Each structure stands twice: as C-alpha cells, then as structure tokens.
Amino acid sequence: MKTKAPNHIRTRPSKPKAILVGVSMPGISSPPAEISLEELGSLATTARYEPVATFTQRLTGINSKTFVGSGKVEEIKLAVEHHNPEAVIFDEELSPRQNRELENIFKCRVMDRSWIILEIFSDHARTREAKTQVELARMKYALPRLTRMWGHLSRQRGGIGMKDVGETQIQLDRRMIRSQINKLEKKLVQIDKEKKTQRKNRAETYKVALVGYTNAGKSSLMNCLTGADTLVEDKLFATLDATVRKIKKNFPYPVLLSDTVGLINKLPHDLVASFKSTLDEVRDANLLIHVVDLSHPEYTEQMRTANDLLQQMGADDIDIVIAFNKIDALPDMEILDRALHAFPSSVGISCQTGQGVESLRQKIIYHYEKKLVPYRLELDHSQAILVQEIRKFALVLKEDYNPDGIVLNLRLSLGAKAKLEFILKRSLKTAAG
Ligand SMILES: Nc1nc2c(ncn2[C@@H]2O[C@H](COP(=O)(O)OP(=O)(O)OP(=O)(O)O)[C@@H](O)[C@H]2O)c(=O)[nH]1
Ligand SMILES: [Mg+2]
C-alpha cells in the first residue's frame, strides 16, 4: 500500500549542485589551496549552490586552454558525468578562452571565484548605488565571456537576460551589454557626484571607517558603538553599502562612523573599480578601525589580504586601530595575548559581550584628540551667542569672561578651525551690517 506524504510536509527545492576546483602553485599560493578552497565552498553556499565534490591540483604552470592539466580535466569530467552539476567553479580567475574550452569539455557552466563573488554581491545589493556598481562589474566581466552556456544566466536569479543563444544572438547580446555598460557608467558618475557632495558636507567632521575581512563583525561593532541596527548576519558580504552614523553612546565628540563592504582574498578587479565611490568612504576617513575575527584560524592571512587591499585603495597612510573581535569565542586567551603583543595599536573586543568596547572607544578618543590643535580666541561680549555654536565642534578647555570680553582656550581639528574662521567672519559682517 502506498502512503501519501502529509500535506504539511513540503520537500524543499534542491539547490543547484556545484563541483569546486582549486590549485596550489608552489611558492606563490597564499593562502594554501585547501584553505582558499574551503572559503570558495562558503562563497558557493552563500550563492546558494551545493558543493558536491572538490578537486585540487598542484600546478607548476597554468594550461592556457584548460587552466588545469589534461589528467585533472578528465577526472573532473568523470565527476561532472556522475553528479550532473549546474556548474564547475574554479577558485582562480579563468581567462575567457579557458572558460569556453572547459564549458565545451564539461558541457555545463564553468565559472570562477570572481563570478561567484559577483553573484553574491548582486543578490545582496539593496541601494541604487550598490545595484549599479555590481551590475556594471557583472557586465564588464561577462562581456568577453559570452558563450552559449551563459544562456543559463537567464534561468538564474537576475541574470543578464540572455536566452540559450546562437552566435548571431551572442553578437546582439554583446552590443546590448556594451550599451548597458555605457549607461551604467554614466549613472555611476552621477551617483559619485551626489556622494561627493555628501562627503563635502561632512568634511569638517572627524570620520572613522570600519574595515576588514568579510564576516569579521564590522556591522556588529557599528551597532555596538552607535546603537544602530545595521544588518548583522553570519554570511559573507552581508553589507554592501556604506552606512554612516554618529557615535553617540558615551562619546564626547562629534564623530561619524561608517560601516563598509567586507574584503576577501582575490576580490574581482572589476568589483573594486566599480565600488570606487563606496570605497572613497574609506579613503576619506581620519581613522580606520580594522576589525579582525580573532577566532578565525586564518586571521593573520585575512589581515594580510585586507592590508593589501587597503594599500591598493590608497588608504594605507590613514591612522589605524586593530580591533581583534570575537574574543568570547577564543578557545584559549593566549591567542589574544600573542595578537596584542604582535600589533601594538590593537585592542581585544567582543561585540557579543561588550568586553573591550570601552577600551576601543578610548582609543578613538585618543586619536581624535591627537589631531586637535590649540587655539586662543578673544570675543566681544556682543558675540557671546557664538560660544554655544563653537562648543558643537570644538573642545572648550577654558572660558574667561573679563570686562573687555570673552577669552576661550580651545582645541579643535583643522576642519573645525576653518569653520570657526567662517563663523567669526559672518559674525563681524552681521555686526557691521
Ligand atoms: N561569537 C561572536 N560572534 C560575533 C561577534 N561579533 C560578530 N559576531 C558574529 O559574526 C557574524 C558576522 O557579523 P557581521 O557584523 O555581520 O560581520 P561583517 O564584518 O559586517 O560582515 P560583512 O558585512 O558580511 O562583511 C554574525 O553572525 C555575528 O553575530 C563577537 O564578538 N562574538
Ligand atoms: Mg556587515
């Protein structure tokens, strides 16, 4: 007798399967292939694939046609026939030619780490800016790689709208994509202008940016320091847009904190270029807080990747404080002692328990005050009304009300000095008028 499944039990639609391929190249593989491949597994899972098999190969040279050697290609092909996956994902960037050759051999989609990262970004983009930036990077990446296999894109989420196509159709698609790239670039120039104006308006305020490897806890720290409720998730690239908030809790100065997009090893070049305006937020900061997940076994490697990317962005000359996060999850506190010893400008924190967050706050205050310059200001009694305004952007150390006028001993930032001079000029003009 057949038994029917009860109505309320629904089978979940199965995820598309994927086979993962990594290589190690003696002397230049950093991090090691297995670690990088494990991370590719997380990326694939975040992009909603189910990894069903993994392959690694030690390579001394790259095969210009198939990236890996012919023996490995045969092995992978057998696995493809066995598992019938939606895609084979390589951990390294493939050239358009390698992509094509491999698709012809495996008869399924072949993609690389860059494309997976682009898919995740595309899924997580929420604002007009992030969507435009990701779409531009995807188009630029796809343009030289259009093949019949990319027709599968149309069946995937938010694909670039191509059908399973022949050569003529591919030509048409290329033209369509080029014009789309053009449009997106123009749109980004406009967004960049708007962002610049926003940044200009904030020019006098001290800015702190949270940077670091994806999933390190940047958004959690943002929430801890500002009381915001930015999205925190245990997934890669939860944050794509720079959120800016004032640090309010227990904080004596007007400081803006921005949460930024996470960094990762082998971040696609097109993506870094497209995210220029988001990353300008980092370049524009007076202080960076490099958030590190100290409970991650590969935290030093992740720090190195983040530092390399910061250097590429031209942000390596900004003051930096390292926040070793997730200390509540450490198996052994010696890890923290070693890390703090190795990196002098660092502090151990836990966004989950709040431990160490006060020390981090003190470090931000220290860096803020370091930038302030002393300033002595003499005002007329008729200008007494200005004192309240000045207090908003300068530290008033001493204030003397004498018969001749008011003397203020201030400490302020260079931006605030310019603002003060502007206010004084305005007040003189008003008095004269
Ligand atoms: N145990 C522990 N987990 C934490 C801590 N801080 C953050 N997490 C967890 O780490 C995961 C990632 O946190 P997020 O704040 O989203 O990390 P992020 O750096 O903003 O990540 P992206 O936006 O994806 O780059 C979440 O599951 C958090 O709950 C901490 O101090 N201890
Ligand atoms: Mg985040």
Short mmCIF file of C-alpha atoms and ligand atoms in Angstrom, two decimals:
data_model
loop_
_atom_site.label_atom_id
_atom_site.label_comp_id
_atom_site.label_asym_id
_atom_site.label_seq_id
_atom_site.Cartn_x
_atom_site.Cartn_y
_atom_site.Cartn_z
CA MET A 1 0.00 0.00 0.00
CA LYS A 2 1.29 3.41 -0.90
CA THR A 3 1.44 6.02 1.88
CA LYS A 4 0.87 9.61 0.95
CA ALA A 5 3.11 12.26 2.48
CA PRO A 6 1.09 14.51 4.81
CA ASN A 7 0.17 17.80 3.18
CA HIS A 8 2.17 19.94 5.55
CA ILE A 9 5.47 18.23 4.71
CA ARG A 10 6.93 20.02 1.76
CA THR A 11 10.12 18.92 0.08
CA ARG A 12 12.49 21.84 -0.29
CA PRO A 13 13.58 22.61 -3.84
CA SER A 14 17.07 21.17 -4.07
CA LYS A 15 19.95 23.59 -4.54
CA PRO A 16 21.88 23.51 -7.79
CA LYS A 17 24.95 21.33 -7.39
CA ALA A 18 28.48 22.55 -7.96
CA ILE A 19 31.92 20.98 -8.25
CA LEU A 20 34.79 23.06 -6.84
CA VAL A 21 38.31 23.16 -8.23
CA GLY A 22 41.37 24.73 -6.57
CA VAL A 23 45.03 24.77 -7.44
CA SER A 24 48.18 25.26 -5.47
CA MET A 25 51.18 26.80 -7.09
CA PRO A 26 54.40 26.13 -5.22
CA GLY A 27 55.85 29.31 -3.84
CA ILE A 28 53.02 31.64 -4.81
CA SER A 29 49.88 30.10 -3.28
CA SER A 30 48.83 32.29 -0.43
CA PRO A 31 46.71 31.22 1.39
CA PRO A 32 47.20 27.47 0.79
CA ALA A 33 44.86 25.91 -1.79
CA GLU A 34 42.82 23.87 0.75
CA ILE A 35 42.06 26.96 2.86
CA SER A 36 41.16 29.02 -0.17
CA LEU A 37 39.00 26.15 -1.46
CA GLU A 38 37.21 25.94 1.87
CA GLU A 39 36.41 29.64 1.56
CA LEU A 40 35.24 29.03 -2.03
CA GLY A 41 32.87 26.44 -0.51
CA SER A 42 31.41 29.14 1.79
CA LEU A 43 31.11 31.51 -1.15
CA ALA A 44 29.34 28.84 -3.23
CA THR A 45 26.96 28.04 -0.36
CA THR A 46 26.22 31.74 0.14
CA ALA A 47 25.45 31.91 -3.58
CA ARG A 48 23.03 29.00 -2.95
CA TYR A 49 24.96 26.19 -4.60
CA GLU A 50 25.51 22.83 -3.00
CA PRO A 51 29.14 21.74 -3.34
CA VAL A 52 29.15 18.01 -4.16
CA ALA A 53 32.84 17.37 -4.93
CA THR A 54 36.15 19.19 -4.72
CA PHE A 55 39.37 18.82 -6.67
CA THR A 56 42.81 20.30 -6.11
CA GLN A 57 45.91 20.17 -8.24
CA ARG A 58 49.47 21.23 -7.65
CA LEU A 59 50.47 23.22 -10.69
CA THR A 60 53.87 24.39 -11.80
CA GLY A 61 52.42 26.13 -14.85
CA ILE A 62 48.96 27.14 -15.98
CA ASN A 63 47.50 25.43 -19.03
CA SER A 64 46.47 28.28 -21.34
CA LYS A 65 43.49 26.30 -22.67
CA THR A 66 42.11 24.49 -19.64
CA PHE A 67 43.89 26.09 -16.67
CA VAL A 68 44.50 22.68 -15.00
CA GLY A 69 46.32 19.78 -16.67
CA SER A 70 44.62 17.31 -19.04
CA GLY A 71 44.62 14.46 -16.49
CA LYS A 72 42.75 16.64 -13.97
CA VAL A 73 40.32 17.75 -16.67
CA GLU A 74 39.48 14.09 -17.32
CA GLU A 75 38.95 13.43 -13.60
CA ILE A 76 36.64 16.42 -13.27
CA LYS A 77 34.75 15.39 -16.39
CA LEU A 78 34.00 11.99 -14.85
CA ALA A 79 32.71 13.70 -11.73
CA VAL A 80 30.55 16.00 -13.87
CA GLU A 81 29.03 12.97 -15.60
CA HIS A 82 28.41 11.36 -12.23
CA HIS A 83 26.91 14.35 -10.35
CA ASN A 84 25.38 16.29 -13.25
CA PRO A 85 26.06 19.66 -11.55
CA GLU A 86 24.80 23.08 -12.62
CA ALA A 87 28.34 24.43 -12.56
CA VAL A 88 32.03 23.73 -12.09
CA ILE A 89 33.57 26.55 -10.05
CA PHE A 90 37.29 27.34 -10.21
CA ASP A 91 38.99 29.11 -7.33
CA GLU A 92 41.18 31.19 -9.66
CA GLU A 93 40.15 33.68 -12.32
CA LEU A 94 39.82 31.93 -15.69
CA SER A 95 40.53 33.66 -18.96
CA PRO A 96 37.57 33.87 -21.37
CA ARG A 97 39.30 31.24 -23.52
CA GLN A 98 39.77 28.80 -20.63
CA ASN A 99 36.16 29.38 -19.63
CA ARG A 100 34.96 28.49 -23.13
CA GLU A 101 37.20 25.44 -23.54
CA LEU A 102 36.18 24.00 -20.19
CA GLU A 103 32.48 24.52 -20.89
CA ASN A 104 32.87 22.68 -24.18
CA ILE A 105 34.52 19.76 -22.39
CA PHE A 106 32.25 19.56 -19.34
CA LYS A 107 29.05 20.55 -21.15
CA CYS A 108 27.94 22.62 -18.19
CA ARG A 109 28.50 26.12 -16.85
CA VAL A 110 32.03 26.87 -15.76
CA MET A 111 32.59 29.86 -13.52
CA ASP A 112 35.28 31.17 -11.29
CA ARG A 113 35.59 32.71 -7.84
CA SER A 114 35.19 36.20 -9.27
CA TRP A 115 31.83 35.38 -10.82
CA ILE A 116 30.56 33.76 -7.61
CA ILE A 117 31.52 36.88 -5.65
CA LEU A 118 29.73 38.98 -8.27
CA GLU A 119 26.62 36.79 -7.91
CA ILE A 120 26.62 37.23 -4.14
CA PHE A 121 27.07 40.98 -4.45
CA SER A 122 24.24 41.06 -6.96
CA ASP A 123 21.98 39.14 -4.56
CA HIS A 124 22.79 41.36 -1.58
CA ALA A 125 22.76 44.77 -3.28
CA ARG A 126 19.92 46.89 -1.92
CA THR A 127 20.55 50.56 -2.73
CA ARG A 128 20.64 52.21 -6.15
CA GLU A 129 24.36 52.77 -5.73
CA ALA A 130 25.25 49.18 -4.81
CA LYS A 131 22.98 47.76 -7.54
CA THR A 132 24.54 49.97 -10.20
CA GLN A 133 28.07 49.19 -9.06
CA VAL A 134 27.52 45.43 -9.06
CA GLU A 135 25.66 45.38 -12.34
CA LEU A 136 28.47 47.30 -14.02
CA ALA A 137 31.08 44.89 -12.68
CA ARG A 138 28.98 41.90 -13.82
CA MET A 139 28.53 43.26 -17.32
CA LYS A 140 32.21 44.06 -17.71
CA TYR A 141 33.09 40.62 -16.52
CA ALA A 142 30.54 38.83 -18.74
CA LEU A 143 31.25 40.74 -21.95
CA PRO A 144 34.33 38.82 -23.14
CA ARG A 145 32.93 35.55 -21.82
CA LEU A 146 29.62 35.28 -23.63
CA THR A 147 29.04 31.75 -24.88
CA ARG A 148 26.03 29.57 -25.41
CA MET A 149 26.46 28.29 -21.87
CA TRP A 150 25.87 31.75 -20.46
CA GLY A 151 22.33 31.30 -21.66
CA HIS A 152 21.88 29.59 -18.30
CA LEU A 153 22.09 33.03 -16.79
CA SER A 154 18.57 33.75 -17.95
CA ARG A 155 17.34 30.90 -15.78
CA GLN A 156 19.23 32.15 -12.78
CA ARG A 157 18.32 34.97 -10.49
CA GLY A 158 18.72 38.36 -12.03
CA GLY A 159 20.73 37.07 -14.99
CA ILE A 160 21.68 39.43 -17.73
CA GLY A 161 18.63 38.38 -19.65
CA MET A 162 20.22 36.21 -22.29
CA LYS A 163 18.44 33.22 -23.77
CA ASP A 164 20.09 29.99 -24.89
CA VAL A 165 21.55 31.55 -27.95
CA GLY A 166 23.42 31.06 -31.20
CA GLU A 167 26.39 33.04 -32.50
CA THR A 168 24.33 35.87 -34.05
CA GLN A 169 22.43 36.24 -30.86
CA ILE A 170 25.74 36.44 -28.97
CA GLN A 171 26.78 39.35 -31.22
CA LEU A 172 23.50 41.08 -30.42
CA ASP A 173 23.96 40.43 -26.73
CA ARG A 174 27.46 41.90 -26.86
CA ARG A 175 26.10 45.07 -28.37
CA MET A 176 23.33 45.19 -25.79
CA ILE A 177 25.81 44.72 -22.95
CA ARG A 178 28.16 47.40 -24.29
CA SER A 179 25.35 49.95 -24.40
CA GLN A 180 24.24 48.84 -20.94
CA ILE A 181 27.82 49.34 -19.63
CA ASN A 182 27.76 52.82 -21.09
CA LYS A 183 24.50 53.67 -19.36
CA LEU A 184 25.63 52.26 -16.02
CA GLU A 185 28.92 54.16 -16.17
CA LYS A 186 27.04 57.41 -16.71
CA LYS A 187 24.70 56.60 -13.84
CA LEU A 188 27.67 55.92 -11.58
CA VAL A 189 29.29 59.24 -12.45
CA GLN A 190 26.06 60.91 -11.32
CA ILE A 191 25.92 58.87 -8.09
CA ASP A 192 29.59 59.63 -7.48
CA LYS A 193 28.82 63.36 -7.76
CA GLU A 194 25.99 63.07 -5.21
CA LYS A 195 28.27 61.13 -2.86
CA LYS A 196 31.00 63.74 -3.21
CA THR A 197 28.55 66.46 -2.19
CA GLN A 198 27.50 64.40 0.82
CA ARG A 199 31.14 63.90 1.79
CA LYS A 200 31.86 67.60 1.32
CA ASN A 201 29.06 68.41 3.74
CA ARG A 202 30.74 66.17 6.26
CA ALA A 203 34.24 67.48 5.54
CA GLU A 204 34.69 69.10 8.94
CA THR A 205 33.54 66.12 10.94
CA TYR A 206 36.01 63.54 12.16
CA LYS A 207 35.35 60.29 10.35
CA VAL A 208 36.07 56.74 11.43
CA ALA A 209 35.64 53.84 9.00
CA LEU A 210 35.23 50.18 9.91
CA VAL A 211 37.17 48.00 7.51
CA GLY A 212 38.13 44.34 7.42
CA TYR A 213 37.56 40.89 6.08
CA THR A 214 34.00 39.85 5.37
CA ASN A 215 32.15 38.38 8.39
CA ALA A 216 34.69 39.84 10.87
CA GLY A 217 31.98 41.73 12.78
CA LYS A 218 32.10 45.27 11.32
CA SER A 219 28.33 45.75 11.33
CA SER A 220 28.10 44.27 14.83
CA LEU A 221 30.66 46.82 16.02
CA MET A 222 28.79 49.60 14.23
CA ASN A 223 25.69 48.62 16.20
CA CYS A 224 27.67 48.42 19.45
CA LEU A 225 29.17 51.89 19.05
CA THR A 226 26.22 53.77 17.62
CA GLY A 227 23.11 51.89 18.73
CA ALA A 228 22.18 51.49 15.06
CA ASP A 229 20.54 48.29 13.90
CA THR A 230 22.58 47.55 10.81
CA LEU A 231 22.10 44.09 9.33
CA VAL A 232 24.31 41.53 11.04
CA GLU A 233 24.44 38.08 9.54
CA ASP A 234 26.61 35.04 9.61
CA LYS A 235 27.16 35.15 5.89
CA LEU A 236 29.71 36.57 3.52
CA PHE A 237 29.13 40.09 2.24
CA ALA A 238 26.05 40.90 4.32
CA THR A 239 26.93 44.59 3.99
CA LEU A 240 27.39 46.19 0.60
CA ASP A 241 26.55 49.81 1.30
CA ALA A 242 28.48 52.17 3.48
CA THR A 243 26.18 53.17 6.36
CA VAL A 244 27.19 56.33 8.21
CA ARG A 245 26.11 57.05 11.78
CA LYS A 246 27.15 59.30 14.64
CA ILE A 247 28.91 57.64 17.56
CA LYS A 248 26.61 58.66 20.34
CA LYS A 249 26.87 56.25 23.21
CA ASN A 250 29.26 57.58 25.89
CA PHE A 251 31.06 59.70 23.37
CA PRO A 252 32.19 63.27 23.96
CA TYR A 253 32.92 64.35 20.37
CA PRO A 254 31.01 64.58 17.12
CA VAL A 255 32.40 61.60 15.24
CA LEU A 256 30.92 59.84 12.20
CA LEU A 257 31.34 56.10 11.90
CA SER A 258 30.91 54.25 8.63
CA ASP A 259 30.41 50.55 8.10
CA THR A 260 31.85 49.37 4.81
CA VAL A 261 31.76 46.44 2.41
CA GLY A 262 33.77 43.39 3.53
CA LEU A 263 37.03 42.44 1.90
CA ILE A 264 38.07 38.99 0.70
CA ASN A 265 41.00 37.29 -0.90
CA LYS A 266 41.02 37.55 -4.73
CA LEU A 267 38.33 40.25 -4.84
CA PRO A 268 37.47 40.73 -8.54
CA HIS A 269 39.22 43.68 -10.08
CA ASP A 270 36.07 44.99 -11.80
CA LEU A 271 34.31 45.00 -8.48
CA VAL A 272 36.99 47.04 -6.73
CA ALA A 273 36.86 49.52 -9.62
CA SER A 274 33.04 49.71 -9.56
CA PHE A 275 32.90 50.14 -5.81
CA LYS A 276 35.11 53.19 -6.03
CA SER A 277 32.57 55.59 -4.58
CA THR A 278 31.75 53.23 -1.68
CA LEU A 279 35.44 52.75 -1.01
CA ASP A 280 36.02 56.52 -1.15
CA GLU A 281 34.30 56.45 2.22
CA VAL A 282 37.35 54.54 3.47
CA ARG A 283 39.90 56.83 1.81
CA ASP A 284 38.09 59.83 3.24
CA ALA A 285 38.30 58.64 6.85
CA ASN A 286 40.56 60.18 9.52
CA LEU A 287 40.85 56.87 11.33
CA LEU A 288 40.36 53.25 10.28
CA ILE A 289 39.30 50.50 12.63
CA HIS A 290 40.47 47.24 11.14
CA VAL A 291 38.06 44.63 12.53
CA VAL A 292 39.57 41.14 12.67
CA ASP A 293 37.80 37.90 13.60
CA LEU A 294 40.40 36.62 16.01
CA SER A 295 38.54 33.34 16.45
CA HIS A 296 39.15 32.50 12.78
CA PRO A 297 42.07 30.11 12.31
CA GLU A 298 43.27 32.10 9.30
CA TYR A 299 43.01 35.55 10.87
CA THR A 300 46.60 36.59 10.03
CA GLU A 301 46.05 35.70 6.39
CA GLN A 302 42.78 37.66 6.40
CA MET A 303 44.57 40.66 7.92
CA ARG A 304 47.22 40.48 5.20
CA THR A 305 44.56 40.41 2.46
CA ALA A 306 42.74 43.38 3.99
CA ASN A 307 46.00 45.33 4.32
CA ASP A 308 46.93 44.61 0.69
CA LEU A 309 43.52 45.83 -0.48
CA LEU A 310 43.73 48.96 1.69
CA GLN A 311 47.08 49.67 0.10
CA GLN A 312 45.60 49.23 -3.39
CA MET A 313 42.85 51.69 -2.44
CA GLY A 314 45.43 54.24 -1.37
CA ALA A 315 44.19 54.08 2.23
CA ASP A 316 47.34 52.70 3.83
CA ASP A 317 48.56 56.04 5.19
CA ILE A 318 45.49 56.60 7.39
CA ASP A 319 45.83 56.03 11.17
CA ILE A 320 44.63 52.57 12.04
CA VAL A 321 43.48 50.74 15.16
CA ILE A 322 43.10 46.97 15.04
CA ALA A 323 40.04 45.58 16.82
CA PHE A 324 40.53 41.88 17.48
CA ASN A 325 36.90 40.81 17.66
CA LYS A 326 35.06 37.67 18.86
CA ILE A 327 37.37 37.18 21.84
CA ASP A 328 34.42 35.46 23.57
CA ALA A 329 34.81 32.63 21.07
CA LEU A 330 38.54 32.01 21.60
CA PRO A 331 39.50 28.53 22.75
CA ASP A 332 42.48 29.98 24.56
CA MET A 333 43.20 33.56 25.73
CA GLU A 334 46.87 33.16 24.83
CA ILE A 335 45.82 33.79 21.21
CA LEU A 336 44.70 37.29 22.26
CA ASP A 337 47.90 37.97 24.24
CA ARG A 338 50.01 36.97 21.25
CA ALA A 339 47.96 39.10 18.83
CA LEU A 340 48.02 42.20 21.08
CA HIS A 341 51.76 41.78 21.52
CA ALA A 342 52.37 41.46 17.76
CA PHE A 343 50.24 44.52 16.88
CA PRO A 344 50.86 47.48 19.20
CA SER A 345 47.90 49.63 18.14
CA SER A 346 45.32 46.97 18.86
CA VAL A 347 42.59 46.07 21.32
CA GLY A 348 40.66 42.85 22.02
CA ILE A 349 36.87 43.16 21.88
CA SER A 350 33.68 41.16 21.77
CA CYS A 351 30.65 42.74 20.17
CA GLN A 352 28.62 39.94 21.66
CA THR A 353 29.53 40.51 25.33
CA GLY A 354 30.66 44.14 25.04
CA GLN A 355 34.05 43.27 26.52
CA GLY A 356 36.81 45.65 25.40
CA VAL A 357 34.44 48.02 23.56
CA GLU A 358 35.11 50.77 26.13
CA SER A 359 38.89 50.49 25.51
CA LEU A 360 38.25 50.81 21.81
CA ARG A 361 36.15 53.92 22.44
CA GLN A 362 39.05 55.39 24.43
CA LYS A 363 41.41 54.67 21.54
CA ILE A 364 39.11 56.54 19.15
CA ILE A 365 39.03 59.48 21.59
CA TYR A 366 42.84 59.39 21.83
CA HIS A 367 43.20 59.55 18.03
CA TYR A 368 40.59 62.30 17.81
CA GLU A 369 42.32 64.44 20.45
CA LYS A 370 45.73 63.82 18.86
CA LYS A 371 44.51 65.68 15.79
CA LEU A 372 43.28 68.73 17.68
CA VAL A 373 45.30 71.95 17.69
CA PRO A 374 45.28 74.57 20.47
CA TYR A 375 43.55 77.86 19.65
CA ARG A 376 43.04 81.01 21.72
CA LEU A 377 40.03 83.06 20.81
CA GLU A 378 39.02 86.52 22.01
CA LEU A 379 35.41 87.52 21.55
CA ASP A 380 33.42 90.66 22.21
CA HIS A 381 30.63 90.38 24.78
CA SER A 382 28.26 91.03 21.88
CA GLN A 383 29.49 87.73 20.38
CA ALA A 384 28.63 85.66 23.47
CA ILE A 385 25.93 83.92 21.50
CA LEU A 386 28.66 82.20 19.41
CA VAL A 387 30.04 80.22 22.36
CA GLN A 388 27.22 77.67 22.23
CA GLU A 389 27.78 77.14 18.49
CA ILE A 390 31.56 76.78 18.91
CA ARG A 391 31.06 74.14 21.59
CA LYS A 392 29.43 71.90 19.00
CA PHE A 393 32.64 71.37 17.02
CA ALA A 394 35.47 72.42 19.35
CA LEU A 395 36.70 71.38 22.74
CA VAL A 396 36.45 74.37 25.11
CA LEU A 397 39.21 73.91 27.73
CA LYS A 398 38.81 77.25 29.48
CA GLU A 399 36.40 80.13 29.20
CA ASP A 400 37.08 83.51 30.91
CA TYR A 401 34.55 86.31 31.00
CA ASN A 402 36.58 89.52 31.52
CA PRO A 403 35.37 93.13 31.50
CA ASP A 404 36.95 93.53 27.99
CA GLY A 405 35.47 90.42 26.51
CA ILE A 406 35.47 86.61 26.50
CA VAL A 407 38.66 84.55 26.17
CA LEU A 408 38.31 80.94 25.07
CA ASN A 409 41.07 78.35 25.13
CA LEU A 410 40.10 75.81 22.56
CA ARG A 411 41.33 72.63 20.97
CA LEU A 412 39.96 71.91 17.56
CA SER A 413 40.54 69.99 14.35
CA LEU A 414 41.87 71.73 11.25
CA GLY A 415 38.47 71.39 9.58
CA ALA A 416 36.83 72.92 12.63
CA LYS A 417 39.34 75.78 12.57
CA ALA A 418 38.20 76.69 9.07
CA LYS A 419 34.59 76.53 10.25
CA LEU A 420 35.39 78.76 13.23
CA GLU A 421 37.02 81.36 11.00
CA PHE A 422 33.96 81.32 8.76
CA ILE A 423 31.63 81.85 11.72
CA LEU A 424 33.75 84.74 13.03
CA LYS A 425 33.75 86.45 9.64
CA ARG A 426 29.98 86.04 9.39
CA SER A 427 29.50 87.50 12.84
CA LEU A 428 31.71 90.52 12.03
CA LYS A 429 29.76 91.14 8.82
CA THR A 430 26.46 90.96 10.68
CA ALA A 431 27.79 93.40 13.27
CA ALA A 432 28.98 95.78 10.54
CA GLY A 433 25.70 95.47 8.63
N1 LIG B 1 30.97 34.99 18.89
C1 LIG B 1 30.91 36.21 18.35
N2 LIG B 1 30.31 36.39 17.16
C2 LIG B 1 30.28 37.66 16.66
C3 LIG B 1 30.86 38.76 17.32
N3 LIG B 1 30.70 39.86 16.55
C4 LIG B 1 30.02 39.46 15.45
N4 LIG B 1 29.76 38.13 15.51
C5 LIG B 1 29.03 37.32 14.52
O1 LIG B 1 29.77 37.31 13.30
C6 LIG B 1 28.88 37.27 12.17
C7 LIG B 1 29.22 38.39 11.21
O2 LIG B 1 28.94 39.62 11.82
P1 LIG B 1 28.73 40.96 10.96
O3 LIG B 1 28.70 42.08 11.95
O4 LIG B 1 27.59 40.82 10.02
O5 LIG B 1 30.10 40.96 10.13
P2 LIG B 1 30.56 41.97 8.98
O6 LIG B 1 32.02 42.18 9.16
O7 LIG B 1 29.71 43.19 8.99
O8 LIG B 1 30.30 41.08 7.70
P3 LIG B 1 30.03 41.54 6.15
O9 LIG B 1 29.08 42.68 6.14
O10 LIG B 1 29.44 40.29 5.58
O11 LIG B 1 31.36 41.84 5.58
C8 LIG B 1 27.47 37.37 12.76
O12 LIG B 1 26.93 36.07 12.85
C9 LIG B 1 27.69 37.95 14.14
O13 LIG B 1 26.68 37.59 15.07
C10 LIG B 1 31.50 38.52 18.60
O14 LIG B 1 32.03 39.40 19.27
N5 LIG B 1 31.50 37.23 19.04
MG MG B 2 28.45 43.92 7.58
#
